Amino acid sequence: MRAGWRLCALALLVLLCAAAQVSVGSTGATLGALFGDDAHARTVVLELRAPRVLVGLCAGACLGVAGALLQSAIRNQLASPEITGVGSGAVLGAVVASVVGGVAAQPLPMAGAALVGGVLGGGVLWLLAGVSGDVAVRGVVVSAVLVGTTLVLLTARPQLAGAVSRWLLGSLVGRTWEHLAPLWPVALLAVVAATLLGGVLDVLAVDDDHAHAVGLAVVPWRSAVLLLAALATSGAVAAVGATAFVGLLAPHLARRLVGVAHRHAVPAAALTGAAAVAAADAVGQLVHVPAGAITALLGAGVLVLVARRTGGMG
Amino acid sequence: MRLLAAAAVAAVLGSLLLGEPVVLFTGTELEQVVVWQLRAPRLLLGAVAGACLGTAGLLLQESLRNPLAVPELLGVSSGASAAVGVCVASGVALPGAPLTPALLGAAAGGALTLLAVRGATGPAAVLLIGAAVGSACQAVLLAATAVTDSREQGVLVRYLLGSLTGTTWETLVPVGVGVLLAVPAVVLVLPRVRVLRLGDDEALSAGLRPARVRLAVLGVASLLVAVVVGPAGPVAWVGFFAPRLAARIGRPSAGTTALLGALVVVVADLVARTALYPVELPVGGLTALAAVAVGLLVRRRA
């Protein structure tokens, strides 16, 4: 039951983070303003800060779950949205949507385009590597090429340069309730489904022979898991952009905290992902950079450590 | 070889004469200016960029004995572009810019990768660590892009992919200095790399220290990449496929690789400039797409 208590503590920590972030900002409005009668402070909290924090939490949870799903299904501790082409494909999809539809593209079609891109990006890697030892290396190349393609699109709309670099990096600036609307059902679905699939994930993470031995149909289950990961990733990417390495970082932290059983590790990865994005956004606001810059720098460190430990093949 | 020379001549003539206006024999004064002040420096920068990146790719691939060891995946290119981008964004003018920040950034990115790699096992780990360093550098550049005002964003975007737009003869001065420094360095390091390619044990028995040679290669590659990134940005993936093409036509020497790299960039820039006129594509985008094609071909052969 220790894992359960730790999960609760983690959830409490995330709540505290969120509450603190809602209360901090340049105007001095706090969470208490919700119950006060200062209309201005109420607007700041309710219309500016609250949706931003909630979008960050949901996106972080999505990315954390996606990372845990990918790491189990591909059996590689380095698998994460940005290393499998799913994340960069989703960014490409979202950028295509905003180039075609202009800056004012609606969040829902954006999420759809991101999903298509994410599935295609993951599909390319699947064709190139399958479940093999060098999936991480090939995935890095696929990702780099997808990012390059995204940048080529910039030439079609040079005025989107700032927006596109925010997509590629991940930023919570200007997120509203409109962005939260398509995101929270995805986050909820991903967390609940992945937690329920915990037993399947445990088996997939070992090896195919073991899976056959316990009577699991490997191919359909693995495909379903990968699709769910692509869905979670693209939901998060459509709302906030790539937010690099959250999907890599969160499952590793989660396994450290609650152990390797996915029944606990998946919700823990969701919580650590949410906390990571929220904290990165808070730090980013202090130093005036997008949240994705903070997670990319931290996550690169984690990637180096994991790559060293596993020799790149884990 | 004769075919290659013919292709090179055709590419040079094409880059000088094609475009809007098409100039067959330089006539009016305007056409003279277009050819000699706009197209010629651009052609030269493209050729130098391709040659430098191709050679850098060859050196890195041979010394690490890994076909995926390219400047893009070792933090060298992105370190250089991040340094230049941050300087542009923050308005800091180093003496000798953009060569000096590019050189510092390339060396820092590559050195960070080597430090992080220390003691790690297997070529896959090396590449992944390089990719991690690379994406951290790219995050720095993207953050710089995101926080600057829109006037400079166009300048910064070229450091993400590479573009030869707006090259003048003045741009070429630091490039010339860099090339003058780089050529003797390449000549010095190349025979050692050839030995290293046979294996670490063979290199040891020939009296070389593999770690030192790799460090020297990294320094030379940083210089070659910095020469390009300063004025043009990292023309993506040329260092990946120029050595591949050279090996494919059976001459994996440094000279052929440099020539092929130059040819690829010049042709890609010709296409980038004229295909969708008046919209100009970034040449790095075209070379990135070419890399996908080459990668798929190699994959099918393997």
XYZ file of C-alpha atoms in Angstrom:
616
model
C 0.000 0.000 0.000
C 3.067 2.214 0.195
C 2.775 3.066 -3.508
C -0.800 4.210 -2.957
C 0.195 6.631 -0.224
C 3.002 7.973 -2.338
C 0.573 8.559 -5.192
C -1.678 10.535 -2.847
C 1.265 12.611 -1.666
C 2.238 13.264 -5.273
C -1.300 14.367 -6.109
C -1.280 16.719 -3.119
C 2.032 18.170 -4.305
C 0.596 18.818 -7.772
C -2.448 20.536 -6.225
C -0.217 22.725 -4.074
C 1.889 23.623 -7.133
C -1.220 24.583 -9.062
C -2.681 26.650 -6.223
C 0.608 28.462 -5.721
C 0.894 29.196 -9.414
C -2.628 30.604 -9.581
C -1.796 32.884 -6.662
C 1.481 34.246 -8.002
C 1.815 36.920 -10.642
C 2.471 40.553 -11.383
C -0.916 41.884 -10.287
C -0.926 40.546 -6.721
C -4.257 38.748 -7.147
C -4.449 35.499 -5.147
C -6.654 32.436 -5.059
C -8.744 34.214 -2.418
C -9.849 36.725 -5.055
C -12.328 34.129 -6.292
C -14.398 34.712 -3.179
C -13.682 38.423 -2.805
C -15.474 41.235 -4.589
C -12.541 42.732 -6.545
C -13.761 42.168 -10.110
C -10.385 42.844 -11.673
C -8.496 40.330 -9.509
C -11.283 37.816 -10.113
C -10.854 38.175 -13.880
C -7.100 37.793 -13.651
C -7.388 34.577 -11.655
C -10.369 33.088 -13.447
C -9.692 34.054 -17.072
C -5.891 34.272 -17.280
C -4.159 32.170 -14.680
C -6.550 29.313 -13.989
C -6.888 28.109 -17.600
C -3.137 28.429 -18.120
C -2.378 26.306 -15.063
C -5.029 23.734 -15.925
C -3.864 23.443 -19.540
C -0.318 22.942 -18.268
C -1.391 20.228 -15.829
C -3.484 18.357 -18.411
C -0.780 18.589 -21.083
C 1.867 17.398 -18.631
C -0.313 14.468 -17.606
C -0.880 13.546 -21.261
C 2.830 13.636 -22.040
C 3.737 11.663 -18.911
C 1.236 8.931 -19.738
C 2.327 8.885 -23.391
C 5.933 8.403 -22.305
C 5.018 5.543 -19.971
C 2.941 3.857 -22.712
C 5.696 4.203 -25.314
C 8.428 2.986 -23.016
C 6.444 -0.136 -22.239
C 5.200 -0.859 -25.777
C 8.543 -0.276 -27.504
C 10.448 -1.836 -24.576
C 12.963 0.974 -24.601
C 13.575 3.253 -21.661
C 14.477 6.059 -24.041
C 11.188 5.971 -25.907
C 9.263 9.186 -25.501
C 7.178 11.372 -27.793
C 10.174 13.377 -29.012
C 12.361 10.333 -29.652
C 9.744 8.280 -31.514
C 8.667 10.902 -34.026
C 5.183 11.044 -32.479
C 5.774 14.429 -30.848
C 7.512 16.043 -33.839
C 4.882 14.598 -36.171
C 2.161 16.133 -34.014
C 3.923 19.509 -34.108
C 4.165 19.212 -37.898
C 0.436 18.458 -38.090
C -0.460 21.402 -35.868
C 1.798 23.755 -37.830
C 0.274 22.582 -41.122
C -3.129 23.358 -39.617
C -2.062 26.836 -38.581
C -0.396 27.549 -41.949
C -3.520 26.427 -43.818
C -6.015 27.916 -41.395
C -4.079 31.014 -40.362
C -3.098 31.955 -36.833
C -6.730 31.863 -35.773
C -7.100 28.114 -36.351
C -9.558 26.610 -33.879
C -8.170 24.356 -31.121
C -10.281 21.351 -32.156
C -9.173 21.028 -35.802
C -5.677 21.768 -34.556
C -5.876 18.764 -32.222
C -7.165 16.615 -35.089
C -4.309 17.664 -37.364
C -1.821 17.021 -34.554
C -3.252 13.513 -34.078
C -2.879 12.702 -37.775
C 0.683 14.043 -37.753
C 1.573 12.154 -34.578
C 0.266 8.833 -35.906
C 2.096 9.379 -39.204
C 5.349 10.316 -37.435
C 5.137 7.241 -35.224
C 4.212 5.150 -38.282
C 7.333 6.213 -40.163
C 9.509 5.105 -37.276
C 7.559 1.851 -36.993
C 8.252 1.129 -40.682
C 11.936 1.952 -40.275
C 12.703 0.222 -37.013
C 9.862 -1.872 -35.594
C 10.690 -3.055 -32.085
C 14.451 -3.285 -32.393
C 17.505 -2.236 -30.479
C 18.309 0.884 -32.441
C 14.802 2.312 -32.352
C 16.025 5.261 -30.292
C 18.736 6.276 -32.766
C 16.444 5.972 -35.776
C 13.758 7.842 -33.886
C 16.087 10.770 -33.255
C 16.775 10.971 -36.992
C 13.072 10.743 -37.882
C 12.359 13.497 -35.359
C 15.104 15.741 -36.698
C 13.784 15.378 -40.240
C 10.202 16.113 -39.129
C 11.355 19.266 -37.328
C 13.217 20.261 -40.499
C 10.039 19.823 -42.544
C 8.171 21.978 -40.040
C 10.731 24.717 -40.512
C 10.423 24.516 -44.303
C 6.736 25.308 -43.872
C 7.788 28.545 -42.207
C 8.708 29.907 -45.610
C 5.055 29.761 -46.600
C 4.156 32.123 -43.745
C 7.277 33.916 -42.475
C 5.118 35.977 -40.129
C 4.438 32.760 -38.195
C 8.104 32.444 -37.156
C 7.436 33.417 -33.554
C 4.361 31.204 -33.300
C 6.112 28.220 -34.853
C 9.106 28.493 -32.576
C 6.667 28.463 -29.652
C 5.085 25.289 -31.062
C 8.425 23.581 -31.443
C 9.418 24.554 -27.944
C 6.139 24.372 -26.036
C 4.707 27.395 -24.304
C 1.700 28.135 -22.103
C 1.507 31.831 -22.928
C -2.049 32.903 -23.708
C -3.750 29.546 -23.111
C -7.475 29.984 -22.415
C -10.511 27.874 -21.538
C -10.905 27.335 -25.279
C -7.680 25.334 -25.346
C -8.687 23.375 -22.276
C -11.995 22.194 -23.785
C -10.554 19.569 -26.173
C -7.616 18.769 -23.892
C -9.171 17.632 -20.622
C -11.234 14.755 -22.070
C -8.094 13.465 -23.814
C -6.103 13.704 -20.594
C -8.814 11.961 -18.595
C -9.210 9.213 -21.199
C -5.454 8.674 -21.446
C -4.879 8.469 -17.694
C -7.859 6.204 -16.984
C -7.343 3.895 -19.967
C -3.596 3.589 -19.386
C -4.111 2.853 -15.686
C -6.683 0.169 -16.522
C -4.240 -1.278 -19.073
C -1.560 -1.507 -16.358
C -1.435 -5.317 -16.411
C -1.100 -5.418 -20.206
C 1.673 -2.820 -20.074
C 3.552 -4.880 -17.481
C 3.483 -7.891 -19.809
C 4.347 -5.930 -22.985
C 7.354 -4.419 -21.243
C 8.977 -7.819 -20.658
C 9.171 -9.647 -23.974
C 7.010 -11.164 -26.671
C 7.564 -14.789 -25.627
C 6.448 -14.003 -22.105
C 3.396 -12.209 -23.507
C 2.483 -15.216 -25.667
C 2.981 -17.509 -22.692
C 0.410 -15.633 -20.617
C -1.992 -15.600 -23.556
C -1.762 -11.941 -24.607
C -2.322 -11.113 -28.271
C 0.760 -8.953 -28.641
C 0.193 -7.173 -31.960
C -3.330 -5.790 -31.380
C -2.574 -4.755 -27.793
C 0.666 -3.086 -28.736
C -1.022 -1.224 -31.598
C -3.782 -0.063 -29.252
C -1.234 1.144 -26.705
C 0.745 3.015 -29.363
C -2.427 4.627 -30.687
C -3.394 5.739 -27.193
C 0.087 7.213 -26.753
C -0.241 9.096 -30.051
C -3.656 10.403 -28.960
C -2.340 11.659 -25.629
C 0.717 13.246 -27.241
C -1.200 15.044 -29.943
C -3.748 16.372 -27.456
C -0.938 17.911 -25.444
C 0.961 19.177 -28.497
C -2.112 20.813 -30.024
C -2.681 22.713 -26.774
C 0.840 23.770 -25.761
C 3.395 22.586 -28.353
C 6.155 20.036 -28.031
C 7.291 20.637 -24.384
C 10.338 18.505 -24.991
C 11.321 15.538 -22.829
C 8.448 15.686 -20.318
C 7.396 12.312 -21.702
C 10.887 10.961 -21.102
C 11.418 12.476 -17.681
C 8.064 11.742 -16.051
C 7.979 7.917 -16.330
C 11.542 7.642 -15.020
C 10.736 9.795 -11.997
C 7.491 7.888 -11.506
C 9.206 4.508 -11.487
C 11.694 5.810 -8.946
C 8.851 6.943 -6.709
C 6.272 4.138 -6.859
C 8.031 1.162 -8.461
C 7.760 -0.467 -11.863
C 4.201 -1.882 -11.734
C 2.275 0.132 -14.321
C -0.912 0.121 -12.213
C 0.902 2.669 -10.029
C 3.563 3.962 -12.404
C 1.078 5.280 -15.001
C -0.873 7.599 -12.675
C 2.410 8.602 -11.051
C 3.839 9.469 -14.476
C 0.748 11.577 -15.183
C 1.204 13.428 -11.886
C 4.939 13.989 -12.300
C 4.379 15.121 -15.893
C 1.754 17.611 -14.735
C 4.009 18.857 -11.935
C 6.978 19.142 -14.345
C 5.061 21.295 -16.842
C 3.534 23.466 -14.113
C 6.884 23.986 -12.419
C 8.646 24.681 -15.735
C 6.006 27.266 -16.569
C 6.428 28.933 -13.183
C 10.209 29.118 -13.614
C 9.777 30.193 -17.239
C 7.535 33.068 -16.174
C 10.191 34.237 -13.746
C 12.977 34.322 -16.342
C 10.725 35.203 -19.323
C 11.255 32.130 -21.466
C 8.675 29.559 -22.659
C 8.116 26.544 -20.395
C 9.457 24.199 -23.078
C 12.926 25.722 -22.847
C 13.141 24.704 -19.184
C 11.883 21.154 -19.746
C 14.156 20.713 -22.775
C 17.248 21.653 -20.780
C 16.295 19.446 -17.804
C 15.155 16.593 -20.019
C 18.346 16.648 -22.062
C 20.218 15.943 -18.829
C 17.943 12.995 -18.067
C 18.350 11.684 -21.623
C 22.131 11.806 -21.223
C 21.945 9.881 -17.946
C 19.600 7.218 -19.300
C 21.576 6.834 -22.531
C 24.774 6.368 -20.522
C 23.204 3.771 -18.277
C 21.544 1.722 -20.981
C 24.160 2.158 -23.717
C 21.413 3.570 -25.910
C 19.809 0.196 -26.462
C 17.747 -0.189 -23.264
C 35.121 11.929 -62.432
C 34.629 13.622 -65.788
C 30.877 13.496 -65.229
C 31.324 15.142 -61.855
C 33.384 17.965 -63.338
C 30.773 18.522 -66.050
C 28.046 18.640 -63.400
C 30.061 21.167 -61.397
C 30.546 23.435 -64.440
C 26.847 23.184 -65.266
C 25.903 24.043 -61.676
C 28.185 27.088 -61.641
C 26.867 28.409 -64.955
C 23.291 27.683 -63.899
C 23.638 29.541 -60.605
C 25.168 32.560 -62.322
C 22.821 32.799 -65.283
C 19.444 31.398 -64.235
C 16.815 33.175 -62.225
C 14.908 36.392 -62.724
C 16.252 37.956 -64.995
C 17.802 35.134 -67.046
C 21.185 36.397 -68.188
C 22.828 34.646 -71.112
C 25.659 37.037 -71.857
C 26.049 39.870 -69.384
C 24.669 42.895 -71.148
C 23.213 45.811 -69.265
C 24.731 47.286 -66.145
C 21.853 45.976 -64.041
C 22.509 42.456 -65.239
C 26.208 42.821 -64.455
C 25.328 43.818 -60.890
C 22.852 40.958 -60.533
C 25.397 38.404 -61.676
C 28.558 39.629 -59.980
C 27.239 41.320 -56.828
C 24.262 39.067 -56.001
C 24.646 35.653 -57.579
C 28.422 35.156 -57.542
C 28.970 35.621 -53.776
C 25.961 33.464 -53.088
C 27.306 30.719 -55.325
C 30.677 30.901 -53.634
C 29.207 30.730 -50.125
C 27.047 27.772 -51.155
C 30.041 25.920 -52.560
C 32.182 26.634 -49.486
C 29.333 25.633 -47.151
C 28.792 22.341 -48.929
C 32.493 21.537 -49.046
C 33.017 22.371 -45.350
C 29.966 20.444 -44.136
C 30.751 17.460 -46.327
C 34.312 17.306 -45.018
C 33.168 17.754 -41.420
C 30.700 14.914 -41.856
C 33.364 12.675 -43.386
C 35.836 13.362 -40.564
C 33.262 12.701 -37.833
C 31.851 9.587 -39.469
C 35.256 8.022 -40.055
C 36.714 8.872 -36.666
C 33.685 7.604 -34.736
C 33.151 4.786 -37.274
C 29.445 5.567 -37.398
C 27.487 6.604 -40.487
C 25.124 8.654 -38.314
C 27.850 10.717 -36.676
C 27.031 14.015 -38.358
C 27.371 17.595 -37.110
C 23.586 17.758 -36.612
C 23.590 14.794 -34.236
C 26.691 15.679 -32.219
C 25.644 19.073 -30.906
C 28.186 20.830 -33.140
C 25.794 22.468 -35.610
C 23.158 23.331 -33.038
C 25.768 24.661 -30.611
C 27.035 27.012 -33.312
C 23.599 28.178 -34.380
C 22.450 28.624 -30.772
C 25.463 30.809 -29.996
C 24.940 32.969 -33.090
C 21.194 33.171 -32.447
C 21.619 34.237 -28.815
C 24.110 36.914 -29.886
C 21.681 38.233 -32.500
C 18.739 38.136 -30.112
C 20.511 39.833 -27.213
C 22.257 42.374 -29.452
C 25.736 41.439 -28.205
C 28.320 42.132 -30.907
C 31.437 40.015 -30.416
C 34.496 41.036 -32.448
C 34.664 38.959 -35.606
C 30.965 38.035 -35.473
C 29.390 35.872 -36.739
C 32.452 33.597 -37.040
C 33.602 33.883 -33.411
C 30.292 33.072 -31.678
C 29.699 30.258 -34.167
C 33.141 28.823 -33.474
C 32.727 29.090 -29.706
C 29.258 27.569 -29.876
C 30.310 24.696 -32.131
C 33.274 23.871 -29.917
C 31.157 24.143 -26.755
C 28.397 21.940 -28.162
C 30.834 19.316 -29.359
C 32.887 19.402 -26.169
C 29.742 19.081 -24.035
C 28.805 15.998 -26.043
C 32.267 14.490 -25.637
C 32.259 15.207 -21.888
C 28.830 13.663 -21.459
C 29.853 10.674 -23.552
C 32.961 9.938 -21.438
C 32.866 6.311 -20.430
C 29.545 5.583 -22.089
C 29.437 2.375 -24.094
C 28.324 1.813 -27.635
C 27.859 4.052 -30.665
C 24.109 4.364 -30.013
C 24.757 6.016 -26.645
C 27.152 8.494 -28.245
C 24.592 9.540 -30.824
C 21.747 9.817 -28.327
C 23.832 11.932 -25.990
C 24.776 14.105 -28.953
C 21.129 14.402 -29.843
C 20.306 15.414 -26.272
C 22.947 18.133 -26.320
C 21.730 19.174 -29.755
C 18.146 19.518 -28.690
C 19.149 21.468 -25.577
C 21.019 23.902 -27.850
C 18.060 24.043 -30.189
C 15.811 24.835 -27.232
C 18.070 27.774 -26.385
C 17.836 29.022 -29.980
C 14.059 28.553 -30.089
C 13.689 30.388 -26.802
C 15.757 33.239 -28.222
C 13.475 33.269 -31.284
C 10.335 33.215 -29.176
C 11.327 36.165 -26.999
C 12.733 38.494 -29.686
C 10.566 40.887 -31.651
C 9.365 39.876 -35.079
C 11.967 41.907 -36.995
C 14.801 39.626 -35.947
C 12.855 36.390 -36.024
C 13.471 36.045 -39.750
C 17.198 36.294 -39.127
C 17.004 33.698 -36.371
C 14.997 31.217 -38.392
C 17.872 30.906 -40.841
C 19.983 29.595 -37.971
C 17.472 26.805 -37.529
C 17.799 25.417 -41.040
C 20.259 27.394 -43.133
C 19.699 29.793 -45.994
C 21.992 31.663 -48.386
C 19.713 34.674 -48.824
C 21.403 38.063 -48.772
C 25.017 36.947 -49.220
C 27.390 39.755 -50.226
C 31.131 39.872 -50.804
C 31.527 41.310 -47.289
C 29.888 38.188 -45.821
C 32.590 36.139 -47.467
C 35.559 37.800 -45.726
C 35.285 35.907 -42.390
C 34.417 32.764 -44.370
C 37.662 33.111 -46.302
C 39.640 33.514 -43.083
C 37.960 30.442 -41.613
C 38.668 28.344 -44.702
C 42.324 29.408 -44.703
C 42.567 28.141 -41.114
C 40.596 24.971 -41.760
C 42.361 23.611 -44.843
C 45.771 22.930 -43.205
C 43.996 21.491 -40.160
C 42.071 19.050 -42.347
C 45.250 18.086 -44.211
C 46.973 17.400 -40.886
C 44.200 15.363 -39.314
C 43.059 13.354 -42.343
C 45.808 10.674 -42.461
C 45.322 9.978 -38.757
C 41.590 9.577 -39.249
C 42.270 7.059 -42.008
C 44.232 4.943 -39.523
C 41.587 5.333 -36.819
C 38.969 4.048 -39.212
C 40.640 0.627 -39.126
C 39.961 0.289 -35.409
C 41.232 1.547 -32.063
C 43.688 -1.336 -31.633
C 45.232 -0.771 -35.045
C 45.500 2.950 -34.294
C 47.237 2.194 -30.982
C 49.711 -0.124 -32.648
C 50.415 2.567 -35.237
C 51.340 4.900 -32.385
C 48.183 7.019 -32.335
C 46.062 7.773 -29.318
C 42.447 7.354 -30.463
C 41.020 9.722 -27.832
C 43.391 12.498 -28.872
C 42.681 12.032 -32.567
C 38.936 12.207 -31.854
C 39.413 15.414 -29.909
C 41.413 16.903 -32.779
C 38.736 15.799 -35.257
C 36.091 17.442 -33.134
C 38.082 20.679 -33.120
C 38.546 20.650 -36.890
C 34.905 19.725 -37.496
C 33.816 22.565 -35.189
C 35.879 24.999 -37.230
C 34.439 23.705 -40.522
C 30.878 23.913 -39.215
C 31.401 27.344 -37.664
C 32.647 28.713 -41.003
C 29.281 27.789 -42.506
C 26.877 28.466 -39.640
C 28.068 32.025 -39.082
C 26.893 33.412 -42.422
C 24.377 30.793 -43.588
C 23.102 28.726 -40.662
C 23.507 24.928 -40.505
C 22.609 23.830 -44.038
C 20.954 20.725 -42.729
C 22.247 17.182 -43.232
C 24.821 17.908 -45.955
C 27.405 16.311 -43.658
C 25.255 13.186 -43.636
C 24.837 12.505 -47.294
C 27.893 14.004 -48.991
C 30.124 11.188 -47.632
C 27.373 8.695 -48.539
C 27.243 9.892 -52.128
C 31.024 9.870 -52.370
C 31.130 6.274 -51.122
C 28.351 5.396 -53.535
C 30.292 6.543 -56.585
C 33.305 4.645 -55.268
C 35.544 7.538 -54.222
C 35.177 8.145 -50.494
C 38.090 10.610 -50.404
C 37.968 14.015 -48.747
C 38.293 15.830 -52.064
C 35.372 14.065 -53.712
C 33.258 14.452 -50.600
C 33.922 18.190 -50.475
C 33.180 18.548 -54.199
C 29.945 16.582 -53.901
C 28.886 18.575 -50.833
C 29.520 21.820 -52.698
C 27.645 20.545 -55.752
C 24.643 19.476 -53.674
C 24.359 22.822 -51.888
C 24.814 24.870 -55.075
C 22.172 22.880 -56.944
C 19.818 22.910 -53.949
C 20.214 26.682 -53.678
C 19.567 27.107 -57.391
C 16.306 25.188 -56.943
C 15.476 27.029 -53.719
C 15.961 30.359 -55.461
C 14.111 29.712 -58.702
C 11.517 26.970 -58.124
C 8.818 29.096 -56.493
C 10.034 32.545 -57.567
C 9.434 35.112 -56.043
C 9.099 33.028 -52.827
C 12.495 31.755 -51.750
C 12.810 28.412 -49.958
C 15.514 27.930 -47.321
C 18.228 25.800 -48.916
C 18.523 23.806 -45.674
C 14.963 22.614 -46.150
C 15.756 21.145 -49.539
C 18.921 19.454 -48.314
C 16.939 18.014 -45.375
C 14.439 16.518 -47.804
C 17.296 15.163 -49.933
C 18.667 13.537 -46.780
C 15.395 11.667 -46.307
C 15.655 10.315 -49.850
C 19.295 9.272 -49.373
C 18.449 7.723 -45.992
C 15.644 5.671 -47.511
C 17.858 4.513 -50.396
C 20.574 3.427 -47.986
C 17.971 1.679 -45.871
C 16.720 -0.299 -48.848
C 20.217 -1.343 -49.787
C 21.099 -2.435 -46.257
